[in-house]
Tab-separated table of C-alpha atoms in Angstrom:
chain	number	residue	atom	x	y	z
A	16	HIS	CA	-42.574	-27.192	58.161
A	17	GLU	CA	-40.299	-24.244	58.879
A	18	ASP	CA	-40.881	-24.912	62.657
A	19	VAL	CA	-39.493	-28.426	62.082
A	20	LYS	CA	-36.407	-27.320	60.280
A	21	ARG	CA	-35.558	-24.741	62.767
A	22	GLU	CA	-35.899	-27.261	65.827
A	23	ALA	CA	-33.686	-29.575	63.782
A	24	LEU	CA	-31.067	-26.899	63.346
A	25	ARG	CA	-31.196	-25.801	67.015
A	26	GLU	CA	-30.682	-29.500	68.097
A	27	LYS	CA	-27.726	-29.693	65.870
A	28	LEU	CA	-26.208	-26.489	67.019
A	29	LYS	CA	-26.850	-27.593	70.617
A	30	ARG	CA	-24.840	-30.708	70.166
A	31	LEU	CA	-22.066	-28.819	68.386
A	32	THR	CA	-21.751	-26.153	71.214
A	33	GLU	CA	-22.720	-28.173	74.315
A	34	LYS	CA	-19.249	-29.610	74.950
A	35	TYR	CA	-17.753	-26.234	74.953
A	36	SER	CA	-20.301	-24.487	76.978
A	37	GLU	CA	-20.344	-27.440	79.754
A	38	ASP	CA	-16.909	-28.706	79.536
A	39	VAL	CA	-14.825	-25.484	78.951
A	40	LEU	CA	-16.516	-22.346	79.611
A	41	THR	CA	-18.770	-23.424	82.640
A	42	GLY	CA	-15.639	-24.750	84.490
A	43	PHE	CA	-13.678	-21.568	83.659
A	44	LEU	CA	-16.197	-19.368	85.047
A	45	ARG	CA	-16.742	-21.251	88.198
A	46	GLU	CA	-12.946	-20.964	88.646
A	47	TRP	CA	-12.419	-17.478	87.590
A	48	TYR	CA	-15.377	-15.930	89.553
A	49	GLY	CA	-14.878	-18.209	92.528
A	50	PRO	CA	-17.035	-20.116	94.902
A	51	GLU	CA	-18.694	-17.088	96.340
A	52	LYS	CA	-20.068	-15.860	93.019
A	53	CYS	CA	-20.195	-19.095	90.976
A	54	GLY	CA	-19.855	-22.232	93.268
A	55	ARG	CA	-22.455	-21.993	96.096
A	56	PRO	CA	-24.626	-25.087	96.423
A	57	GLY	CA	-27.668	-24.639	94.265
A	58	ARG	CA	-26.110	-21.360	92.958
A	59	ARG	CA	-23.583	-22.529	90.590
A	60	CYS	CA	-23.012	-20.415	87.571
A	61	THR	CA	-24.954	-22.502	84.760
A	62	PRO	CA	-25.297	-21.503	80.921
A	63	CYS	CA	-29.058	-20.804	80.598
A	64	TYR	CA	-29.461	-19.176	77.072
A	65	SER	CA	-27.396	-19.459	73.983
A	66	LEU	CA	-27.826	-17.792	70.682
A	67	ILE	CA	-25.836	-17.079	67.436
A	68	ARG	CA	-26.011	-13.513	66.131
A	69	ARG	CA	-24.951	-11.990	62.717
A	70	TYR	CA	-24.204	-8.367	61.996
A	71	ARG	CA	-23.814	-7.369	58.351
A	72	ALA	CA	-23.018	-4.218	56.534
A	73	GLY	CA	-26.346	-2.836	55.101
A	74	GLU	CA	-28.534	-4.813	57.562
A	75	ARG	CA	-28.238	-5.009	61.403
A	76	GLN	CA	-24.898	-3.297	62.244
A	77	SER	CA	-25.535	-2.058	65.722
A	78	HIS	CA	-26.839	-2.809	69.272
A	79	ALA	CA	-27.245	0.301	71.396
A	80	PRO	CA	-25.287	0.668	74.537
A	81	HIS	CA	-26.831	-1.462	77.187
A	82	HIS	CA	-26.303	-3.570	80.361
A	83	ASP	CA	-27.196	-7.505	80.277
A	84	ALA	CA	-29.644	-7.260	83.204
A	85	HIS	CA	-30.959	-10.680	82.686
A	86	SER	CA	-27.641	-12.516	82.826
A	87	PHE	CA	-25.245	-12.714	85.876
A	88	VAL	CA	-22.327	-13.504	83.406
A	89	THR	CA	-22.292	-12.965	79.740
A	90	VAL	CA	-19.870	-14.789	77.241
A	91	VAL	CA	-19.213	-13.803	73.879
A	92	VAL	CA	-17.186	-16.079	71.524
A	93	SER	CA	-16.243	-14.617	68.184
A	94	LEU	CA	-17.051	-16.776	65.051
A	95	THR	CA	-15.179	-14.470	62.659
A	96	ASP	CA	-11.807	-12.719	62.373
A	97	TYR	CA	-11.302	-9.090	63.031
A	98	GLY	CA	-9.961	-6.976	60.165
A	99	ALA	CA	-10.273	-9.934	57.577
A	100	GLU	CA	-14.140	-10.373	57.941
A	101	TYR	CA	-15.280	-7.395	60.002
A	102	LYS	CA	-14.281	-4.209	61.692
A	103	GLY	CA	-15.787	-2.614	64.771
A	104	GLY	CA	-17.956	-5.041	66.809
A	105	LEU	CA	-18.142	-5.388	70.461
A	106	TYR	CA	-17.328	-2.165	72.417
A	107	VAL	CA	-17.093	-0.995	75.958
A	108	VAL	CA	-18.401	2.372	76.937
A	109	SER	CA	-16.211	4.620	79.059
A	110	THR	CA	-17.252	6.932	81.789
A	111	LYS	CA	-17.619	9.506	79.079
A	112	SER	CA	-20.773	7.757	77.358
A	113	SER	CA	-19.921	9.062	74.113
A	114	GLU	CA	-16.701	7.208	74.001
A	115	ARG	CA	-16.473	3.559	72.634
A	116	ASN	CA	-13.387	1.159	73.157
A	117	TYR	CA	-13.656	-1.785	70.788
A	118	VAL	CA	-12.646	-5.254	71.602
A	119	LYS	CA	-10.855	-6.894	68.659
A	120	LEU	CA	-11.958	-10.517	68.641
A	121	ASN	CA	-10.822	-13.223	66.303
A	122	ARG	CA	-12.232	-16.555	65.516
A	123	GLY	CA	-12.465	-18.558	68.861
A	124	ASP	CA	-11.519	-15.476	71.193
A	125	ALA	CA	-14.081	-15.158	73.968
A	126	VAL	CA	-14.782	-12.279	76.350
A	127	ALA	CA	-16.575	-12.783	79.766
A	128	HIS	CA	-18.519	-9.926	81.639
A	129	GLN	CA	-21.052	-9.532	84.184
A	130	ALA	CA	-24.120	-7.344	84.019
A	131	ASP	CA	-22.633	-4.008	85.388
A	132	LEU	CA	-20.527	-3.767	81.979
A	133	HIS	CA	-22.107	-0.958	79.808
A	134	HIS	CA	-21.497	-2.246	76.233
A	135	GLY	CA	-22.706	-2.255	72.792
A	136	VAL	CA	-22.035	-3.415	69.248
A	137	ARG	CA	-21.326	-1.453	66.047
A	138	VAL	CA	-19.920	-3.280	63.057
A	139	TRP	CA	-18.427	-0.966	60.458
A	140	ASP	CA	-19.403	-0.971	56.737
A	141	GLN	CA	-15.922	-2.213	55.571
A	142	ARG	CA	-13.283	-4.725	56.607
A	143	ASP	CA	-9.670	-4.265	55.903
A	144	ASP	CA	-9.707	-5.207	52.288
A	145	GLY	CA	-12.651	-2.883	51.611
A	146	GLY	CA	-15.233	-5.509	51.311
A	147	PRO	CA	-18.406	-5.488	53.356
A	148	SER	CA	-18.118	-6.296	57.066
A	149	GLU	CA	-19.875	-9.450	58.354
A	150	ARG	CA	-19.616	-10.375	62.114
A	151	TRP	CA	-20.862	-13.780	63.661
A	152	SER	CA	-20.790	-14.465	67.335
A	153	TRP	CA	-21.964	-17.039	69.933
A	154	ILE	CA	-23.501	-15.461	72.882
A	155	MET	CA	-24.346	-17.325	76.229
A	156	TRP	CA	-26.050	-15.908	79.294
A	157	PHE	CA	-25.041	-17.478	82.591
A	158	ARG	CA	-27.124	-17.426	85.719
A	159	ASP	CA	-25.992	-18.060	89.383
A	160	SER	CA	-28.386	-20.852	89.648
A	161	ASP	CA	-28.319	-24.689	88.823
A	162	THR	CA	-31.845	-24.494	87.642
A	163	CYS	CA	-31.546	-21.318	85.838
A	164	GLU	CA	-33.802	-19.260	88.212
A	165	ASP	CA	-33.392	-15.479	88.116
A	166	HIS	CA	-31.803	-14.017	91.051
A	167	GLY	CA	-31.262	-10.615	89.605
A	168	ALA	CA	-32.629	-8.564	92.348
A	169	GLU	CA	-29.767	-9.893	94.592
A	170	TRP	CA	-26.903	-9.200	92.189
A	171	HIS	CA	-26.400	-5.488	93.050
A	172	ASP	CA	-27.667	-5.081	96.622
A	173	ASP	CA	-24.161	-5.104	98.379
A	174	CYS	CA	-22.395	-2.863	95.923
A	175	ALA	CA	-25.336	-0.499	96.024
A	176	ASP	CA	-25.681	-0.023	99.558
A	177	THR	CA	-23.873	2.760	101.546
A	178	ASN	CA	-21.925	0.000	103.669
A	179	GLY	CA	-20.954	-1.980	100.595
A	180	GLY	CA	-19.454	0.329	98.044
A	181	ASN	CA	-22.050	3.063	97.471
A	182	ASN	CA	-21.536	2.329	93.651
A	183	PRO	CA	-23.768	4.561	91.342
A	184	THR	CA	-23.826	1.748	88.673
A	185	CYS	CA	-25.072	-0.868	91.133
A	186	MET	CA	-27.734	1.550	92.154
A	187	TYR	CA	-28.914	2.161	88.709
A	188	LEU	CA	-29.012	-1.541	88.048
A	189	LEU	CA	-30.649	-2.404	91.179
A	190	ALA	CA	-33.304	0.269	90.356
A	191	ASN	CA	-34.098	-1.716	87.027
A	192	LYS	CA	-34.831	-4.820	89.294
A	193	SER	CA	-37.064	-2.796	91.825
A	194	ASN	CA	-40.737	-2.204	92.091
A	195	ASP	CA	-41.869	1.262	91.148
A	196	ALA	CA	-41.466	2.954	94.373
A	197	ASN	CA	-37.862	1.559	94.925
A	198	ARG	CA	-37.067	2.038	91.351
A	199	LEU	CA	-37.388	5.916	91.636
A	200	ARG	CA	-35.588	5.796	94.901
A	201	TRP	CA	-32.526	3.958	93.599
A	202	ASN	CA	-32.455	5.922	90.313
A	203	GLN	CA	-32.552	9.057	92.377
A	204	LYS	CA	-29.713	7.892	94.540
A	205	ALA	CA	-27.706	6.974	91.316
A	206	SER	CA	-28.307	10.248	89.897
A	207	ASP	CA	-27.349	12.107	92.780
A	208	ALA	CA	-23.815	10.191	92.801
A	209	GLY	CA	-23.220	11.181	89.145
A	210	HIS	CA	-24.579	8.463	87.082
A	211	ALA	CA	-25.695	9.963	83.740
A	212	GLN	CA	-28.267	7.236	82.500
A	213	ALA	CA	-30.042	7.501	85.949
A	214	SER	CA	-30.121	11.371	85.554
A	215	VAL	CA	-31.854	10.908	82.206
A	216	LYS	CA	-34.385	8.329	83.516
A	217	MET	CA	-35.308	10.933	86.419
A	218	ALA	CA	-35.513	13.662	83.804
A	219	TYR	CA	-38.210	11.311	81.888
A	220	ALA	CA	-39.880	10.697	85.273
A	221	TYR	CA	-40.249	14.495	85.801
A	222	LEU	CA	-41.582	15.021	82.240
A	223	LYS	CA	-44.177	12.068	83.074
A	224	VAL	CA	-42.733	10.121	80.095
A	225	LEU	CA	-41.637	7.416	82.668
A	226	PRO	CA	-44.396	6.510	85.314
A	227	SER	CA	-43.739	8.262	88.606
A	228	HIS	CA	-45.578	10.116	91.591
A	229	LEU	CA	-43.393	13.302	90.840
A	230	ASP	CA	-44.948	16.277	89.536
A	231	LEU	CA	-44.424	17.498	86.182
A	232	ASP	CA	-41.254	19.623	86.276
A	233	VAL	CA	-39.579	20.771	82.958
A	234	ASP	CA	-37.013	22.825	84.594
A	235	ARG	CA	-35.887	19.888	86.874
A	236	ALA	CA	-35.798	17.579	83.820
A	237	ARG	CA	-33.791	20.132	81.845
A	238	GLU	CA	-31.182	20.295	84.804
A	239	LEU	CA	-31.069	16.505	84.871
A	240	PHE	CA	-30.413	16.223	80.977
A	241	GLN	CA	-27.747	18.808	81.331
A	242	SER	CA	-26.254	17.072	84.169
A	243	ALA	CA	-25.873	13.792	82.237
A	244	ILE	CA	-24.167	15.857	79.548
A	245	SER	CA	-21.844	17.492	81.935
A	246	SER	CA	-20.750	14.410	83.551
A	247	SER	CA	-20.413	12.134	80.837
A	248	ASN	CA	-21.514	13.657	77.555
A	249	GLU	CA	-24.347	11.280	77.759
A	250	PRO	CA	-26.022	10.951	74.214
A	251	ASP	CA	-29.433	10.352	75.756
A	252	GLY	CA	-28.732	13.575	77.648
A	253	HIS	CA	-28.345	15.457	74.324
A	254	TYR	CA	-31.498	13.803	72.975
A	255	GLY	CA	-33.563	14.943	75.992
A	256	MET	CA	-32.331	18.521	75.417
A	257	VAL	CA	-33.515	18.212	71.842
A	258	LEU	CA	-36.912	17.152	72.943
A	259	LEU	CA	-37.473	20.184	75.216
A	260	LEU	CA	-36.158	22.514	72.652
A	261	LEU	CA	-38.367	21.391	69.942
A	262	ALA	CA	-41.364	21.303	72.334
A	263	GLN	CA	-40.668	24.965	73.153
A	264	ALA	CA	-40.374	25.819	69.502
A	265	ARG	CA	-43.478	23.952	68.640
A	266	GLN	CA	-45.538	25.732	71.393
A	267	ALA	CA	-44.367	29.141	70.282
A	268	ILE	CA	-46.084	28.464	66.896
A	269	VAL	CA	-49.100	26.507	67.630
A	270	THR	CA	-50.351	28.924	70.299
A	271	GLN	CA	-50.443	31.817	68.012
A	272	PRO	CA	-54.009	33.250	67.711
A	273	THR	CA	-54.272	33.195	63.822
A	274	ASN	CA	-53.169	31.021	61.024
A	275	GLN	CA	-51.387	34.008	59.531
A	276	ARG	CA	-49.548	34.404	62.678
A	277	LYS	CA	-48.746	30.846	63.029
A	278	GLN	CA	-47.364	30.796	59.626
A	279	MET	CA	-45.260	33.860	60.349
A	280	ALA	CA	-43.863	32.009	63.560
A	281	ALA	CA	-42.991	28.674	61.560
A	282	ILE	CA	-41.135	30.962	58.839
A	283	ALA	CA	-39.246	32.612	61.888
A	284	ASN	CA	-38.491	29.196	63.312
A	285	LEU	CA	-36.594	28.052	60.317
A	286	GLY	CA	-32.829	28.201	61.122
A	287	SER	CA	-33.480	29.986	64.430
A	288	PRO	CA	-31.254	29.912	67.265
A	289	MET	CA	-33.429	27.444	69.366
A	290	VAL	CA	-33.697	24.944	66.215
A	291	MET	CA	-29.865	25.170	65.444
A	292	LYS	CA	-29.252	24.678	69.063
A	293	ALA	CA	-31.543	21.522	69.008
A	294	ILE	CA	-29.465	20.353	65.758
A	295	ALA	CA	-26.102	20.877	67.742
A	296	HIS	CA	-27.590	18.457	70.483
A	297	LEU	CA	-28.506	15.991	67.766
A	298	GLU	CA	-25.201	16.085	66.280
A	299	GLU	CA	-23.501	15.609	69.614
A	300	ALA	CA	-25.729	12.525	70.233
A	301	ALA	CA	-24.889	11.271	66.844
A	302	LYS	CA	-21.307	11.473	67.589
A	303	GLY	CA	-22.019	9.298	70.656
A	304	GLY	CA	-23.662	6.630	68.332
A	305	HIS	CA	-27.270	7.519	69.223
A	306	VAL	CA	-29.187	6.042	66.250
A	307	PHE	CA	-32.367	7.815	66.932
A	308	ALA	CA	-30.459	11.165	66.867
A	309	MET	CA	-28.971	10.106	63.372
A	310	PHE	CA	-32.450	9.353	62.252
A	311	ASN	CA	-33.936	12.620	63.161
A	312	LEU	CA	-30.902	14.599	61.397
A	313	GLY	CA	-32.368	13.041	58.407
A	314	ILE	CA	-35.657	14.353	59.297
A	315	CYS	CA	-34.124	17.719	59.888
A	316	TYR	CA	-32.478	17.930	56.474
A	317	THR	CA	-35.435	16.360	54.763
A	318	TYR	CA	-37.741	19.186	55.797
A	319	GLY	CA	-35.183	22.088	55.633
A	320	TYR	CA	-35.393	22.905	59.396
A	321	ASP	CA	-31.714	24.035	59.459
A	322	GLN	CA	-32.149	26.730	56.739
A	323	LYS	CA	-33.936	30.175	56.970
A	324	ASP	CA	-35.295	29.784	53.475
A	325	GLY	CA	-36.400	26.163	54.315
A	326	THR	CA	-33.970	24.769	51.502
A	327	ARG	CA	-34.284	20.985	51.807
A	328	SER	CA	-30.977	18.664	51.599
A	329	PHE	CA	-32.384	15.214	50.589
A	330	GLU	CA	-28.824	13.939	49.845
A	331	LEU	CA	-27.527	14.757	53.162
A	332	ALA	CA	-30.828	13.632	54.705
A	333	SER	CA	-30.311	10.066	53.131
A	334	LYS	CA	-26.851	9.768	54.392
A	335	TRP	CA	-27.981	10.350	57.992
A	336	PHE	CA	-30.853	7.892	57.470
A	337	GLU	CA	-28.561	5.391	56.331
A	338	ALA	CA	-25.946	5.830	58.957
A	339	SER	CA	-28.764	5.347	61.548
A	340	GLY	CA	-28.817	1.562	60.531
A	341	LEU	CA	-32.501	1.533	61.659
A	342	PRO	CA	-35.107	-0.196	59.370
A	343	GLU	CA	-37.025	3.132	59.211
A	344	GLY	CA	-33.722	4.804	58.035
A	345	LEU	CA	-32.921	2.282	55.377
A	346	PHE	CA	-36.554	2.422	54.151
A	347	ALA	CA	-36.167	6.434	53.957
A	348	LYS	CA	-32.908	5.917	52.051
A	349	ALA	CA	-34.644	3.579	49.594
A	350	LEU	CA	-37.314	6.369	48.923
A	351	TYR	CA	-34.540	8.709	48.306
A	352	LEU	CA	-32.774	6.467	45.803
A	353	ARG	CA	-35.959	5.517	44.045
A	354	SER	CA	-36.713	9.451	43.547
A	355	LYS	CA	-33.257	9.623	41.833
A	356	GLY	CA	-33.969	6.779	39.447
A	357	ARG	CA	-31.887	4.129	40.997
A	358	PRO	CA	-34.496	1.411	41.520
A	359	GLU	CA	-32.051	-1.523	42.025
A	360	GLU	CA	-30.270	0.204	44.967
A	361	ALA	CA	-33.623	1.145	46.299
A	362	ASN	CA	-34.869	-2.305	46.179
A	363	SER	CA	-31.848	-3.495	48.029
A	364	TYR	CA	-32.275	-1.136	50.849
A	365	GLU	CA	-35.962	-1.736	51.070
A	366	GLN	CA	-35.359	-5.370	51.339
A	367	ASN	CA	-32.902	-4.764	54.083
A	368	ALA	CA	-35.326	-2.662	55.956
A	369	GLN	CA	-37.917	-5.296	55.839
A	370	LEU	CA	-35.423	-7.970	56.897
A	371	LEU	CA	-35.040	-5.862	60.056
A	372	GLY	CA	-38.681	-5.594	60.696
A	373	PHE	CA	-39.890	-2.523	58.970
A	374	GLY	CA	-43.609	-2.659	58.297
A	375	THR	CA	-44.307	-5.643	60.896
A	376	PRO	CA	-46.679	-5.153	63.717
A	377	TRP	CA	-44.047	-5.832	66.255
A	378	ARG	CA	-41.418	-3.185	65.088
A	379	LYS	CA	-42.947	-0.173	66.471
A	380	LYS	CA	-44.047	-1.924	69.747
A	381	ALA	CA	-40.365	-3.125	70.233
A	382	ARG	CA	-39.044	0.217	69.336
A	383	ASP	CA	-41.136	2.100	71.976
A	384	ARG	CA	-40.496	-0.646	74.663
A	385	THR	CA	-36.737	-0.586	74.376
A	386	GLY	CA	-36.143	3.133	73.526
A	387	SER	CA	-32.798	4.072	72.498
A	388	GLY	CA	-30.983	1.300	74.446
A	389	GLY	CA	-29.735	3.567	77.152
A	390	SER	CA	-33.143	4.602	78.489
A	391	GLY	CA	-36.773	3.532	78.028
A	392	GLY	CA	-39.227	6.232	77.174
A	393	VAL	CA	-37.064	7.523	74.429
A	394	LYS	CA	-39.087	7.964	71.139
A	395	LEU	CA	-37.904	7.857	67.592
A	396	ASN	CA	-40.366	10.440	66.414
A	397	LEU	CA	-39.474	13.867	67.736
A	398	GLN	CA	-42.144	16.502	67.958
A	399	TRP	CA	-40.756	18.701	65.226
A	400	PRO	CA	-42.408	22.129	64.924
A	401	PRO	CA	-44.998	22.713	62.046
A	402	LEU	CA	-43.583	24.073	58.913
A	403	PRO	CA	-44.804	27.286	57.214
A	404	GLY	CA	-47.411	25.495	55.090
A	405	GLY	CA	-48.980	23.884	58.489
A	406	GLN	CA	-47.647	20.411	57.796
A	407	PHE	CA	-45.596	18.178	60.285
A	408	PRO	CA	-42.907	15.755	59.269
A	409	LEU	CA	-44.303	12.030	58.599
A	410	GLU	CA	-44.288	10.042	61.758
A	411	TRP	CA	-42.569	6.667	61.328
């Protein structure tokens, strides 16, 4: 019954939007991008996928920075007014990966971009009048094919080639469309040319987190994470440094010969320079919008890793969990509110977490597959060191 209702709704939306996508937007794109990109026989720009998306305060509020690798041209039409109904919204990532430049779209405004644009979405909690933000948009993905065939492997050939521009972003995007051997080669070339995300991917390849023929090389991975930070303040570079620092701290504890020595090492680890350095990197990543970093700051304060006496800051932790906007973070916030005797608020956060997929079989698989948005292989659960009692933080 639900499938029938959904199909009827989709058909209604198609009838409503088709005249705009076909008669207005398609013609505009073919003229704007010209015959070489959008008008060749059999390769005319054509709307292939269409969806309506909602972002709402307290529910889904963000989409991590990414490239639309499956779309030759993307068109986003706003269905809500900036300021009056939402704040934040679509942003473009600058060459400094921690900087966001928001595009203020009102109802009926449209923006078109190609796959090389690094962008994301973050809807703020409140609109201008203090009420909750709610942003709706209509998104269309166009391909350069009359029949919607995917020619993505060709899109970045020319600009990635030495004779055609030697563009590091094109190299990085071409890597994502290549087989394993060429993927590594193009990521290496992009990294050498200063592309921060490519450097992060190469770092994970050296750590054997991403598949490659490269030998395990932690020192080289550290250099690449640091390069991504130095060139662009890349949030995933900071997050990678956290991974290495926590692994080092963990190893120093678990390799102690006796339980007593392990406990002593775990006590010394709390608030240690190494842990504080990891926390500083988490904070820098969080400033850049890295939601996994925000979630792990919640873990840090829940278990007292920042304090030499292990004092736990549950209220501060709950704020970071909520700021992440992740279903896991919203559920953690609900646990905190319930512990404070605020069941109605807790129920609201728990329901929102479930709406976003918390507790469903597909959620963890999707999270592991997509990573942080900027790089696959990035995990939500960092390998925090053992606490003095021998326990580890709960894995989500």
